[in-house]
CSV table of C-alpha atoms in Angstrom, one decimal:
chain,number,residue,atom,x,y,z
A,21,MET,CA,25.7,-3.7,8.9
A,22,LYS,CA,24.0,-6.3,6.6
A,23,THR,CA,23.0,-8.3,9.6
A,24,PHE,CA,21.6,-5.3,11.4
A,25,LEU,CA,19.6,-4.1,8.3
A,26,LYS,CA,17.9,-7.5,8.0
A,27,ALA,CA,17.2,-7.7,11.7
A,28,ALA,CA,16.0,-4.0,11.8
A,29,ALA,CA,13.6,-4.9,8.9
A,30,ILE,CA,12.1,-7.9,10.7
A,31,ALA,CA,11.8,-5.9,14.0
A,32,ALA,CA,10.2,-3.1,12.2
A,33,LEU,CA,7.4,-5.3,10.9
A,34,ALA,CA,7.0,-7.1,14.2
A,35,GLY,CA,7.0,-3.8,16.2
A,36,ILE,CA,10.2,-4.6,18.1
A,37,SER,CA,12.4,-1.8,19.1
A,38,LEU,CA,16.1,-2.1,18.5
A,39,PRO,CA,18.9,0.1,20.2
A,40,SER,CA,19.9,3.1,18.4
A,41,PHE,CA,23.3,3.9,17.2
A,42,ALA,CA,24.9,7.3,17.9
A,43,LEU,CA,25.8,8.4,14.2
A,44,ALA,CA,26.6,11.9,13.3
A,45,GLN,CA,23.9,13.2,11.0
A,46,THR,CA,25.2,15.3,7.9
A,47,GLU,CA,23.1,17.7,6.0
A,48,GLY,CA,23.2,18.0,2.2
A,49,GLY,CA,23.5,15.9,-0.8
A,50,ALA,CA,21.1,14.2,-3.3
A,51,ILE,CA,20.1,10.6,-3.5
A,52,ASP,CA,18.8,8.6,-6.6
A,53,VAL,CA,16.0,6.0,-5.6
A,54,ALA,CA,15.2,3.4,-8.2
A,55,THR,CA,11.5,2.6,-8.3
A,56,ILE,CA,9.6,0.1,-10.3
A,57,GLY,CA,8.4,2.5,-12.9
A,58,GLU,CA,6.8,5.7,-13.7
A,59,PRO,CA,3.9,6.4,-11.2
A,60,PRO,CA,0.4,6.9,-12.9
A,61,THR,CA,-0.1,10.1,-10.9
A,62,LEU,CA,1.4,12.2,-8.2
A,63,ASP,CA,-2.3,12.7,-6.5
A,64,PRO,CA,-2.3,10.0,-3.7
A,65,MET,CA,-5.8,10.3,-3.1
A,66,THR,CA,-6.8,8.8,-6.7
A,67,SER,CA,-4.5,5.9,-6.4
A,68,THR,CA,-3.8,2.9,-4.0
A,69,ALA,CA,-0.5,2.0,-5.9
A,70,ASP,CA,2.3,1.7,-3.4
A,71,LEU,CA,4.7,3.4,-5.9
A,72,VAL,CA,2.3,6.6,-5.6
A,73,GLY,CA,2.3,6.4,-1.9
A,74,ILE,CA,6.3,6.0,-1.6
A,75,ILE,CA,7.0,9.2,-3.7
A,76,THR,CA,4.1,11.5,-2.4
A,77,GLN,CA,4.4,10.7,1.4
A,78,HIS,CA,7.2,13.2,1.2
A,79,MET,CA,5.2,15.9,-0.6
A,80,PHE,CA,1.8,15.5,1.2
A,81,GLU,CA,0.7,14.8,4.9
A,82,THR,CA,-2.2,13.3,6.5
A,83,LEU,CA,-3.8,14.2,9.8
A,84,TYR,CA,-2.6,10.9,11.4
A,85,THR,CA,0.1,8.4,10.6
A,86,PHE,CA,1.4,5.1,11.8
A,87,ASP,CA,4.4,4.7,14.4
A,88,ALA,CA,7.0,2.0,14.4
A,89,ASN,CA,4.5,-0.3,16.3
A,90,TRP,CA,1.8,0.4,13.6
A,91,ALA,CA,-0.1,2.6,16.3
A,92,VAL,CA,-2.0,5.6,14.9
A,93,VAL,CA,-0.1,8.9,16.0
A,94,PRO,CA,-0.9,12.5,15.1
A,95,LEU,CA,0.9,14.3,12.3
A,96,LEU,CA,-0.9,17.4,11.1
A,97,ALA,CA,-3.4,17.0,14.0
A,98,ALA,CA,-2.2,18.4,17.1
A,99,ASP,CA,-3.0,15.4,19.2
A,100,MET,CA,-5.4,12.2,19.2
A,101,PRO,CA,-9.0,13.4,18.7
A,102,GLU,CA,-11.6,13.7,21.4
A,103,ILE,CA,-14.3,11.1,20.4
A,104,SER,CA,-17.8,11.4,21.9
A,105,GLU,CA,-19.0,8.7,24.2
A,106,ASP,CA,-21.2,7.1,21.5
A,107,GLY,CA,-18.2,7.2,19.0
A,108,THR,CA,-20.0,9.3,16.2
A,109,VAL,CA,-18.1,12.7,16.7
A,110,TYR,CA,-14.6,13.2,16.4
A,111,THR,CA,-12.9,16.6,17.3
A,112,ILE,CA,-9.7,17.1,15.9
A,113,ALA,CA,-7.4,19.9,17.1
A,114,LEU,CA,-4.8,21.0,14.3
A,115,ARG,CA,-1.4,22.0,14.6
A,116,GLU,CA,-0.8,25.8,14.2
A,117,GLY,CA,2.0,27.3,12.1
A,118,VAL,CA,2.0,24.6,9.5
A,119,THR,CA,2.9,25.9,6.2
A,120,PHE,CA,2.1,24.8,2.7
A,121,HIS,CA,4.6,24.8,-0.2
A,122,ASP,CA,3.0,27.9,-1.7
A,123,GLY,CA,3.6,29.8,1.5
A,124,SER,CA,0.1,29.9,2.9
A,125,ASP,CA,-0.9,28.7,6.3
A,126,MET,CA,-2.8,25.4,6.9
A,127,THR,CA,-6.2,26.0,8.5
A,128,ALA,CA,-9.3,24.1,9.2
A,129,GLU,CA,-10.7,25.4,6.1
A,130,ASP,CA,-8.1,23.5,4.1
A,131,VAL,CA,-8.7,20.3,6.1
A,132,VAL,CA,-12.3,20.4,5.6
A,133,ALA,CA,-12.0,20.9,2.0
A,134,SER,CA,-9.3,18.1,1.7
A,135,LEU,CA,-11.4,15.7,3.5
A,136,GLU,CA,-14.5,16.4,1.6
A,137,ARG,CA,-12.4,15.7,-1.7
A,138,TRP,CA,-11.2,12.6,-0.2
A,139,LEU,CA,-14.6,11.5,0.7
A,140,ARG,CA,-15.7,12.3,-2.8
A,141,ILE,CA,-13.0,10.7,-5.0
A,142,ALA,CA,-10.7,8.4,-3.2
A,143,SER,CA,-11.5,4.8,-3.0
A,144,ARG,CA,-10.8,4.5,0.8
A,145,GLY,CA,-12.8,8.0,1.2
A,146,MET,CA,-15.7,6.8,-0.5
A,147,GLN,CA,-15.6,3.6,1.7
A,148,THR,CA,-15.7,6.0,4.8
A,149,ALA,CA,-18.2,8.3,3.1
A,150,GLU,CA,-20.8,5.8,3.8
A,151,THR,CA,-20.7,6.4,7.6
A,152,VAL,CA,-19.7,10.3,7.6
A,153,GLU,CA,-22.7,12.6,7.9
A,154,GLY,CA,-20.4,15.8,8.0
A,155,VAL,CA,-17.2,17.5,8.3
A,156,GLU,CA,-17.0,21.1,9.5
A,157,ALA,CA,-14.6,23.8,11.0
A,158,VAL,CA,-15.2,24.4,14.6
A,159,ASP,CA,-12.8,27.2,14.5
A,160,ASP,CA,-9.7,28.0,12.7
A,161,TYR,CA,-7.7,25.2,14.0
A,162,THR,CA,-10.5,22.6,15.0
A,163,VAL,CA,-12.2,20.1,12.7
A,164,GLN,CA,-15.2,17.9,13.6
A,165,ILE,CA,-16.1,14.6,11.7
A,166,THR,CA,-19.7,13.6,12.6
A,167,LEU,CA,-20.5,10.0,11.7
A,168,SER,CA,-23.9,8.1,11.5
A,169,GLY,CA,-22.5,5.3,13.8
A,170,PRO,CA,-19.3,4.0,15.4
A,171,TYR,CA,-16.6,3.3,12.7
A,172,ALA,CA,-13.5,1.7,14.2
A,173,PRO,CA,-11.2,2.0,11.1
A,174,LEU,CA,-11.5,5.9,10.7
A,175,LEU,CA,-8.2,6.8,12.2
A,176,SER,CA,-6.4,4.1,10.4
A,177,LEU,CA,-8.0,5.3,7.0
A,178,LEU,CA,-7.1,8.9,7.8
A,179,SER,CA,-3.4,7.5,8.2
A,180,LEU,CA,-2.6,5.5,5.3
A,181,ASN,CA,-0.4,7.1,2.5
A,182,ASN,CA,-2.3,5.6,-0.5
A,183,SER,CA,-5.8,6.6,-1.4
A,184,ALA,CA,-4.6,9.1,1.1
A,185,ALA,CA,-6.6,11.7,3.1
A,186,ILE,CA,-3.8,14.3,2.4
A,187,VAL,CA,-4.2,18.0,3.3
A,188,ILE,CA,-3.8,20.6,0.6
A,189,PRO,CA,-4.9,24.0,0.1
A,190,SER,CA,-8.7,24.5,-0.1
A,191,GLU,CA,-8.6,26.0,-3.5
A,192,ILE,CA,-6.8,22.9,-5.0
A,193,ALA,CA,-9.1,20.6,-2.9
A,194,GLY,CA,-12.0,22.0,-4.9
A,195,GLU,CA,-10.8,20.5,-8.0
A,196,ASP,CA,-11.0,16.6,-8.7
A,197,VAL,CA,-8.1,16.7,-11.0
A,198,MET,CA,-5.0,17.9,-9.2
A,199,GLU,CA,-2.8,20.0,-11.4
A,200,ASP,CA,-0.7,21.8,-8.6
A,201,PHE,CA,1.0,19.4,-6.2
A,202,VAL,CA,1.3,21.6,-3.1
A,203,GLY,CA,1.3,19.8,0.3
A,204,THR,CA,2.8,20.4,3.7
A,205,GLY,CA,5.6,17.6,3.6
A,206,PRO,CA,9.3,17.9,4.2
A,207,TYR,CA,10.1,17.8,0.4
A,208,GLN,CA,8.3,19.6,-2.5
A,209,LEU,CA,8.1,19.0,-6.2
A,210,ALA,CA,10.8,20.7,-8.1
A,211,GLU,CA,10.6,19.0,-11.5
A,212,ARG,CA,9.1,15.9,-13.1
A,213,ARG,CA,10.5,14.5,-16.3
A,214,PRO,CA,8.4,11.5,-17.3
A,215,ASP,CA,10.4,8.2,-17.5
A,216,GLN,CA,13.5,10.1,-16.4
A,217,TYR,CA,12.9,11.2,-12.8
A,218,ILE,CA,10.8,13.0,-10.3
A,219,GLN,CA,13.0,15.4,-8.4
A,220,LEU,CA,11.9,16.7,-4.8
A,221,THR,CA,13.7,19.3,-2.9
A,222,ARG,CA,13.9,20.2,0.7
A,223,PHE,CA,11.0,22.5,1.6
A,224,ASN,CA,12.8,25.1,3.8
A,225,ASP,CA,9.7,26.3,5.7
A,226,TYR,CA,8.8,22.7,6.8
A,227,VAL,CA,7.5,22.5,10.4
A,228,SER,CA,8.3,19.2,11.9
A,229,ARG,CA,6.8,17.5,15.0
A,230,ASP,CA,8.8,17.5,18.1
A,231,GLU,CA,8.5,14.0,19.1
A,232,ASP,CA,11.2,11.5,18.6
A,233,SER,CA,10.9,9.7,15.3
A,234,SER,CA,9.1,6.6,15.2
A,235,GLY,CA,8.1,4.7,12.1
A,236,TYR,CA,6.2,7.1,9.9
A,237,GLY,CA,5.6,9.3,13.0
A,238,GLY,CA,7.3,11.9,15.1
A,239,ALA,CA,10.0,14.2,13.9
A,240,ARG,CA,10.8,14.4,10.2
A,241,HIS,CA,14.4,15.6,9.6
A,242,GLN,CA,15.4,17.0,6.3
A,243,TYR,CA,19.0,16.0,6.1
A,244,LEU,CA,19.0,15.5,2.4
A,245,ASP,CA,18.8,18.6,0.0
A,246,GLU,CA,17.4,16.4,-2.8
A,247,ILE,CA,15.6,13.1,-3.7
A,248,ARG,CA,15.2,11.8,-7.0
A,249,PHE,CA,12.9,9.1,-7.9
A,250,VAL,CA,14.1,7.2,-11.1
A,251,PRO,CA,11.8,4.9,-12.8
A,252,VAL,CA,13.6,1.5,-13.6
A,253,PRO,CA,10.9,-0.8,-14.9
A,254,ASP,CA,13.1,-3.7,-15.8
A,255,PRO,CA,13.6,-5.9,-12.9
A,256,ASN,CA,17.1,-7.1,-14.2
A,257,THR,CA,18.2,-3.5,-14.4
A,258,ARG,CA,17.4,-2.8,-10.9
A,259,ILE,CA,19.5,-5.7,-9.8
A,260,GLU,CA,22.4,-4.7,-11.9
A,261,GLY,CA,22.1,-1.1,-10.8
A,262,ALA,CA,22.1,-2.5,-7.2
A,263,VAL,CA,25.2,-4.6,-7.8
A,264,ALA,CA,27.0,-1.9,-9.4
A,265,GLY,CA,26.1,0.8,-6.8
A,266,GLN,CA,24.3,3.0,-9.4
A,267,PHE,CA,21.6,4.1,-6.9
A,268,ASP,CA,21.3,5.0,-3.3
A,269,TYR,CA,18.2,2.9,-2.7
A,270,ILE,CA,16.7,0.3,-5.0
A,271,ASP,CA,13.1,-0.7,-4.3
A,272,SER,CA,11.5,-4.2,-5.2
A,273,ILE,CA,14.3,-6.6,-6.1
A,274,ALA,CA,13.8,-10.2,-6.9
A,275,VAL,CA,14.5,-12.2,-3.7
A,276,GLU,CA,16.7,-14.7,-5.4
A,277,ALA,CA,19.2,-11.8,-6.2
A,278,TYR,CA,19.8,-11.3,-2.4
A,279,ASP,CA,23.2,-13.0,-2.2
A,280,ARG,CA,24.4,-11.3,-5.5
A,281,ILE,CA,23.5,-7.9,-4.1
A,282,ALA,CA,25.3,-8.6,-0.9
A,283,SER,CA,28.5,-9.3,-2.9
A,284,GLY,CA,28.3,-6.0,-4.8
A,285,ASN,CA,28.4,-2.3,-3.9
A,286,THR,CA,25.0,-1.9,-2.0
A,287,GLU,CA,23.5,-3.9,1.0
A,288,PRO,CA,20.5,-6.1,0.7
A,289,VAL,CA,17.4,-5.2,3.1
A,290,MET,CA,14.8,-7.9,3.6
A,291,LEU,CA,11.6,-7.4,5.1
A,292,ALA,CA,10.0,-10.6,6.3
A,293,PRO,CA,7.2,-11.3,6.2
A,294,PHE,CA,6.4,-8.4,3.8
A,295,GLY,CA,3.1,-9.1,2.4
A,296,TRP,CA,0.8,-11.2,0.3
A,297,PRO,CA,0.5,-11.5,-3.6
A,298,VAL,CA,-3.2,-11.5,-4.5
A,299,PHE,CA,-5.3,-12.2,-7.7
A,300,VAL,CA,-8.2,-9.6,-7.6
A,301,MET,CA,-11.5,-10.7,-9.4
A,302,ASN,CA,-13.6,-8.5,-11.2
A,303,THR,CA,-16.9,-9.2,-9.7
A,304,ALA,CA,-18.7,-6.4,-11.5
A,305,GLU,CA,-18.9,-7.8,-15.1
A,306,GLY,CA,-17.4,-10.4,-17.3
A,307,VAL,CA,-16.8,-14.1,-16.6
A,308,ASN,CA,-16.1,-13.5,-13.0
A,309,SER,CA,-19.4,-11.7,-12.1
A,310,ASP,CA,-20.4,-15.5,-11.7
A,311,ILE,CA,-19.5,-16.5,-8.2
A,312,ALA,CA,-19.3,-20.3,-9.5
A,313,VAL,CA,-16.5,-19.2,-11.9
A,314,ARG,CA,-14.6,-17.4,-9.1
A,315,LYS,CA,-14.9,-20.7,-7.1
A,316,ALA,CA,-13.6,-22.7,-10.1
A,317,ILE,CA,-10.5,-20.4,-10.2
A,318,GLN,CA,-10.1,-20.7,-6.6
A,319,ALA,CA,-9.9,-24.5,-6.8
A,320,ALA,CA,-7.6,-24.4,-9.9
A,321,LEU,CA,-4.8,-22.3,-8.6
A,322,ALA,CA,-1.9,-24.0,-7.1
A,323,PRO,CA,-0.3,-21.5,-4.7
A,324,GLN,CA,2.7,-23.5,-3.6
A,325,ASP,CA,3.8,-23.9,-7.3
A,326,MET,CA,3.0,-20.3,-8.0
A,327,LEU,CA,5.1,-19.0,-5.1
A,328,LEU,CA,8.0,-21.4,-5.8
A,329,ALA,CA,8.2,-20.2,-9.4
A,330,ALA,CA,8.0,-16.7,-8.2
A,331,PHE,CA,10.5,-16.7,-5.2
A,332,GLY,CA,12.5,-19.8,-5.8
A,333,SER,CA,12.9,-21.0,-2.2
A,334,GLU,CA,10.7,-21.5,0.7
A,335,ASP,CA,13.1,-19.2,2.7
A,336,PHE,CA,11.3,-16.3,1.0
A,337,PHE,CA,7.7,-17.5,1.1
A,338,THR,CA,4.8,-19.5,2.7
A,339,ALA,CA,1.7,-21.1,1.2
A,340,ASP,CA,-0.7,-19.6,3.6
A,341,GLY,CA,-4.4,-19.0,3.2
A,342,ALA,CA,-5.1,-16.9,6.4
A,343,MET,CA,-5.3,-13.3,5.4
A,344,TYR,CA,-2.8,-12.5,8.3
A,345,PRO,CA,-0.1,-15.0,9.2
A,346,GLU,CA,0.7,-16.4,12.6
A,347,GLY,CA,2.0,-13.8,15.0
A,348,TYR,CA,-0.5,-11.0,13.9
A,349,VAL,CA,-3.3,-10.3,16.0
A,350,TRP,CA,-5.7,-10.8,13.2
A,351,HIS,CA,-4.7,-14.3,12.4
A,352,THR,CA,-7.3,-16.8,12.0
A,353,GLU,CA,-7.9,-19.9,9.9
A,354,ALA,CA,-11.6,-19.4,9.7
A,355,GLY,CA,-13.2,-20.1,6.1
A,356,THR,CA,-9.6,-21.2,4.7
A,357,GLU,CA,-10.7,-24.7,3.8
A,358,PRO,CA,-10.9,-24.0,0.0
A,359,TYR,CA,-7.2,-22.9,0.0
A,360,LYS,CA,-5.2,-25.9,-1.3
A,361,PRO,CA,-1.4,-25.4,-1.8
A,362,MET,CA,-1.5,-27.7,-4.7
A,363,GLY,CA,-4.9,-26.8,-6.2
A,364,ASP,CA,-7.6,-29.3,-7.2
A,365,THR,CA,-7.9,-29.4,-11.0
A,366,GLU,CA,-10.7,-32.0,-10.9
A,367,LEU,CA,-13.0,-30.0,-8.5
A,368,ALA,CA,-12.3,-26.9,-10.6
A,369,SER,CA,-13.3,-28.5,-13.7
A,370,GLN,CA,-16.5,-29.6,-12.2
A,371,LEU,CA,-17.2,-26.3,-10.7
A,372,LEU,CA,-16.5,-24.6,-14.1
A,373,ALA,CA,-18.9,-27.0,-15.9
A,374,ASP,CA,-21.7,-26.1,-13.6
A,375,SER,CA,-21.1,-22.4,-13.8
A,376,SER,CA,-22.1,-19.9,-16.6
A,377,TYR,CA,-18.7,-20.1,-18.3
A,378,ASP,CA,-19.0,-20.0,-22.1
A,379,GLY,CA,-15.3,-20.3,-23.2
A,380,SER,CA,-14.6,-16.7,-23.3
A,381,PRO,CA,-11.0,-15.7,-22.7
A,382,LEU,CA,-10.2,-15.2,-18.9
A,383,ARG,CA,-8.1,-12.0,-19.1
A,384,ILE,CA,-5.5,-11.7,-16.5
A,385,LEU,CA,-4.0,-8.3,-16.3
A,386,THR,CA,-0.4,-8.3,-15.2
A,387,SER,CA,3.0,-6.5,-15.2
A,388,ARG,CA,6.6,-7.5,-15.6
A,389,GLN,CA,7.8,-4.6,-13.4
A,390,TYR,CA,6.9,-6.8,-10.5
A,391,GLU,CA,8.5,-9.8,-12.1
A,392,PHE,CA,7.0,-11.9,-9.4
A,393,HIS,CA,3.5,-10.9,-10.5
A,394,TYR,CA,4.3,-12.1,-14.0
A,395,THR,CA,5.9,-15.3,-13.1
A,396,MET,CA,2.7,-16.2,-10.8
A,397,ALA,CA,0.6,-15.4,-13.8
A,398,GLN,CA,2.4,-17.9,-16.1
A,399,VAL,CA,2.0,-20.7,-13.7
A,400,ALA,CA,-1.7,-19.9,-12.9
A,401,GLU,CA,-2.4,-19.9,-16.8
A,402,ALA,CA,-1.1,-23.5,-16.9
A,403,TYR,CA,-3.4,-24.6,-14.0
A,404,LEU,CA,-6.5,-22.7,-15.1
A,405,GLU,CA,-6.3,-24.0,-18.6
A,406,ALA,CA,-5.9,-27.6,-17.3
A,407,ALA,CA,-9.3,-26.8,-15.5
A,408,GLY,CA,-10.8,-25.8,-18.8
A,409,PHE,CA,-10.3,-22.1,-19.0
A,410,ASP,CA,-9.1,-20.2,-22.0
A,411,VAL,CA,-6.7,-17.8,-20.5
A,412,GLN,CA,-5.3,-14.5,-22.0
A,413,LEU,CA,-2.4,-12.8,-20.3
A,414,ASP,CA,-2.4,-9.0,-20.9
A,415,VAL,CA,1.0,-7.9,-19.8
A,416,VAL,CA,1.5,-3.9,-19.5
A,417,GLU,CA,3.4,-1.4,-17.7
A,418,TRP,CA,2.5,-1.1,-14.2
A,419,ALA,CA,1.2,2.5,-14.7
A,420,THR,CA,-1.0,1.3,-17.5
A,421,LEU,CA,-2.4,-1.6,-15.2
A,422,THR,CA,-3.3,0.8,-12.5
A,423,GLN,CA,-5.3,2.8,-15.1
A,424,ARG,CA,-6.8,-0.2,-16.8
A,425,ARG,CA,-8.0,-1.8,-13.6
A,426,THR,CA,-10.5,1.1,-12.9
A,427,ASP,CA,-12.4,0.0,-16.2
A,428,PRO,CA,-14.3,-3.3,-15.5
A,429,ALA,CA,-14.7,-3.8,-19.2
A,430,LEU,CA,-10.8,-4.5,-19.7
A,431,TRP,CA,-10.0,-7.3,-17.3
A,432,ASP,CA,-11.4,-10.3,-15.5
A,433,ILE,CA,-8.2,-10.7,-12.9
A,434,TYR,CA,-5.5,-8.2,-12.0
A,435,ILE,CA,-2.4,-9.2,-10.0
A,436,THR,CA,-1.0,-7.0,-7.2
A,437,HIS,CA,0.2,-7.4,-3.8
A,438,SER,CA,0.1,-5.8,-0.5
A,439,PRO,CA,2.0,-5.4,3.0
A,440,PHE,CA,0.2,-6.6,6.1
A,441,LEU,CA,-1.8,-3.5,7.0
A,442,PRO,CA,-2.3,-2.8,10.6
A,443,GLU,CA,-6.1,-2.6,10.1
A,444,PRO,CA,-7.9,-5.1,7.8
A,445,SER,CA,-10.4,-2.6,6.7
A,446,LEU,CA,-7.5,-0.7,4.8
A,447,THR,CA,-7.5,-3.7,2.4
A,448,GLY,CA,-8.5,-2.7,-1.0
A,449,ILE,CA,-11.5,-5.2,-1.5
A,450,MET,CA,-13.0,-4.0,1.6
A,451,SER,CA,-14.1,-0.9,-0.4
A,452,ASP,CA,-17.2,-1.3,-2.6
A,453,SER,CA,-15.6,1.3,-5.1
A,454,SER,CA,-12.1,-0.3,-5.4
A,455,PRO,CA,-11.3,-2.2,-8.7
A,456,GLY,CA,-13.0,-5.7,-8.3
A,457,TRP,CA,-16.1,-3.9,-7.0
A,458,TRP,CA,-17.1,-6.6,-4.4
A,459,VAL,CA,-20.5,-5.8,-3.2
A,460,SER,CA,-22.6,-8.2,-1.3
A,461,ASP,CA,-25.1,-8.5,1.6
A,462,ALA,CA,-22.7,-11.1,3.2
A,463,LYS,CA,-19.7,-8.7,2.9
A,464,HIS,CA,-21.7,-5.8,4.3
A,465,ALA,CA,-23.0,-7.7,7.3
A,466,ALA,CA,-19.7,-9.0,8.3
A,467,LEU,CA,-17.7,-6.1,7.7
A,468,GLY,CA,-20.3,-3.7,9.1
A,469,ALA,CA,-20.3,-5.5,12.4
A,470,PHE,CA,-16.5,-5.6,12.3
A,471,ASN,CA,-16.1,-1.9,11.6
A,472,ALA,CA,-18.9,-0.9,14.0
A,473,GLU,CA,-17.2,-2.7,17.0
A,474,ALA,CA,-14.7,-0.4,19.1
A,475,ASP,CA,-13.5,-3.2,21.4
A,476,PRO,CA,-10.2,-4.7,20.0
A,477,ASP,CA,-10.9,-8.2,21.4
A,478,ALA,CA,-14.3,-8.3,20.1
A,479,ARG,CA,-13.0,-6.9,16.7
A,480,VAL,CA,-10.5,-9.8,16.5
A,481,GLU,CA,-13.3,-12.3,16.8
A,482,LEU,CA,-15.5,-10.5,14.3
A,483,TRP,CA,-12.7,-10.4,11.6
A,484,ALA,CA,-13.0,-14.2,11.3
A,485,ALA,CA,-16.5,-13.6,9.7
A,486,VAL,CA,-15.0,-11.2,7.3
A,487,GLN,CA,-12.5,-13.7,6.1
A,488,GLU,CA,-15.0,-16.4,5.8
A,489,ALA,CA,-17.0,-14.1,3.4
A,490,ILE,CA,-13.8,-13.5,1.4
A,491,TYR,CA,-13.5,-17.3,1.0
A,492,GLU,CA,-17.2,-17.9,0.3
A,493,GLU,CA,-17.6,-15.2,-2.3
A,494,VAL,CA,-13.8,-15.2,-3.7
A,495,PRO,CA,-13.5,-11.4,-4.5
A,496,ALA,CA,-9.7,-12.1,-4.4
A,497,PHE,CA,-7.3,-15.0,-4.3
A,498,LYS,CA,-4.5,-14.7,-1.8
A,499,VAL,CA,-1.5,-16.6,-3.1
A,500,GLY,CA,0.5,-16.7,0.2
A,501,ASN,CA,2.9,-14.7,2.3
A,502,PHE,CA,6.3,-13.4,0.9
A,503,ASN,CA,9.4,-11.6,1.9
A,504,ALA,CA,10.6,-8.5,0.1
A,505,VAL,CA,14.1,-7.3,-0.7
A,506,ALA,CA,15.4,-3.8,-1.5
A,507,ALA,CA,19.0,-2.4,-1.5
A,508,GLN,CA,20.7,0.4,-0.2
A,509,SER,CA,23.9,2.3,-0.5
A,510,PRO,CA,26.3,1.8,2.6
A,511,ALA,CA,26.8,5.6,2.7
A,512,LEU,CA,22.9,6.1,3.2
A,513,GLU,CA,22.2,6.3,6.9
A,514,GLY,CA,19.2,6.9,9.0
A,515,MET,CA,16.9,4.4,7.1
A,516,ASN,CA,14.4,2.3,8.8
A,517,PRO,CA,13.1,-0.5,6.7
A,518,ALA,CA,9.6,-0.2,6.0
A,519,PRO,CA,6.9,-1.3,3.5
A,520,TRP,CA,6.8,2.2,2.0
A,521,PRO,CA,10.4,3.4,2.1
A,522,TYR,CA,10.8,7.0,3.3
A,523,PHE,CA,13.8,9.3,3.1
A,524,TRP,CA,13.1,12.0,5.8
A,525,ASN,CA,15.5,11.4,8.8
A,526,ALA,CA,18.1,9.8,6.2
A,527,TRP,CA,21.4,11.3,5.4
A,528,LEU,CA,24.5,10.4,3.3
A,529,GLU,CA,27.6,9.5,5.4
A,530,GLU,CA,30.7,11.7,4.5
């Protein structure tokens, strides 16, 4: 089983289909899922945190989602949209008979109000709003989105589960602050006890799609009665809980604990490669508003040492500056010359001396709930100080970090990570309103051309210019590629390893 789980994880990310196994699904039971902490919100429109998306994707749904091959497929939409010849009008037929958790029927009125809220308050929605001229209901079950010009990432943006374009009742969508968490998902919110658990229970009136399950798409079966998400912010406690079999699923475990977990009461699950750690720069104000300072940071950091300290073995990471690794359609080496695995302290010191840096503390915002973030911050601190920076590590809870990063007065760098997303424009820094607030003519020119192009092959070529702009203006520093480890109970069946684990289609073996 352990070997199959690892193979399935790798295959899932690579878009490879594995043979299915005939297992008898059993209904009933509850599972406990250990998460990295307490989510800052249960409104996925207002957060790009993976933790928020992992939990809320069970409660809320979007018009589209991703299948096992990362292709966009319909979810609440009845089918793929009809797109006008000039690429500016998307006509979306909705599924009929879909019910919200409050018992009301989903109609085009709800979808329009939800999309308008998303365009107004979500970072990826605001990114999209720049090209949206209007959203309107054609009839009770048809919605039309009109754009000012072709915008290739639209369907991917409508599919993602964080900063998500969820569909909620129109009366809730009219409010910027969500107080009633009512969606269409297979599970509904039953109780939230902060720092103890978030309890989701089966929504008995859920209307699933009929297609075979595939990734996040297709049928969503409700075998489990209840899912409890339990915040376990200490990474060592998550490891001990995994070894002891305390939880049915444990998210985000240090990779060096893989063998120890394998000898315990749960089974390790590895996703390889999972994604990339990233140091996001505050380009809006403070010391990093000077591009010369950001270039000095880029030169000072030593990704090989940072990754080695964080992950312990090259079995779990690769020092790689390309935004997508080899094997991905988006892979290119364009612009990556400044990426030096061992850094360049001398160059960094020279760049810093020629910048506006006045010796103010370089504030790095990080959290120990993702232990590898904190470890990389410690190594980065040493290299940055060697280059001449005064470094201040601000270590907070992850929920606090996701709140603080929205205020440009409170930080200069924050540390996060991302899976390799199927559409590059889903990456946070692509939005002008995402924390970091990267706005420039070079970005808009490169990204605008990339997003306006519909031809997939041409988009691959245009992506190179976007990556070059990232390296030239340093809105973020990609540290490298890394593998992720989770753990699950041998009694928990039906799981498909995924960047954002989901528990519809899962069941407990008797």
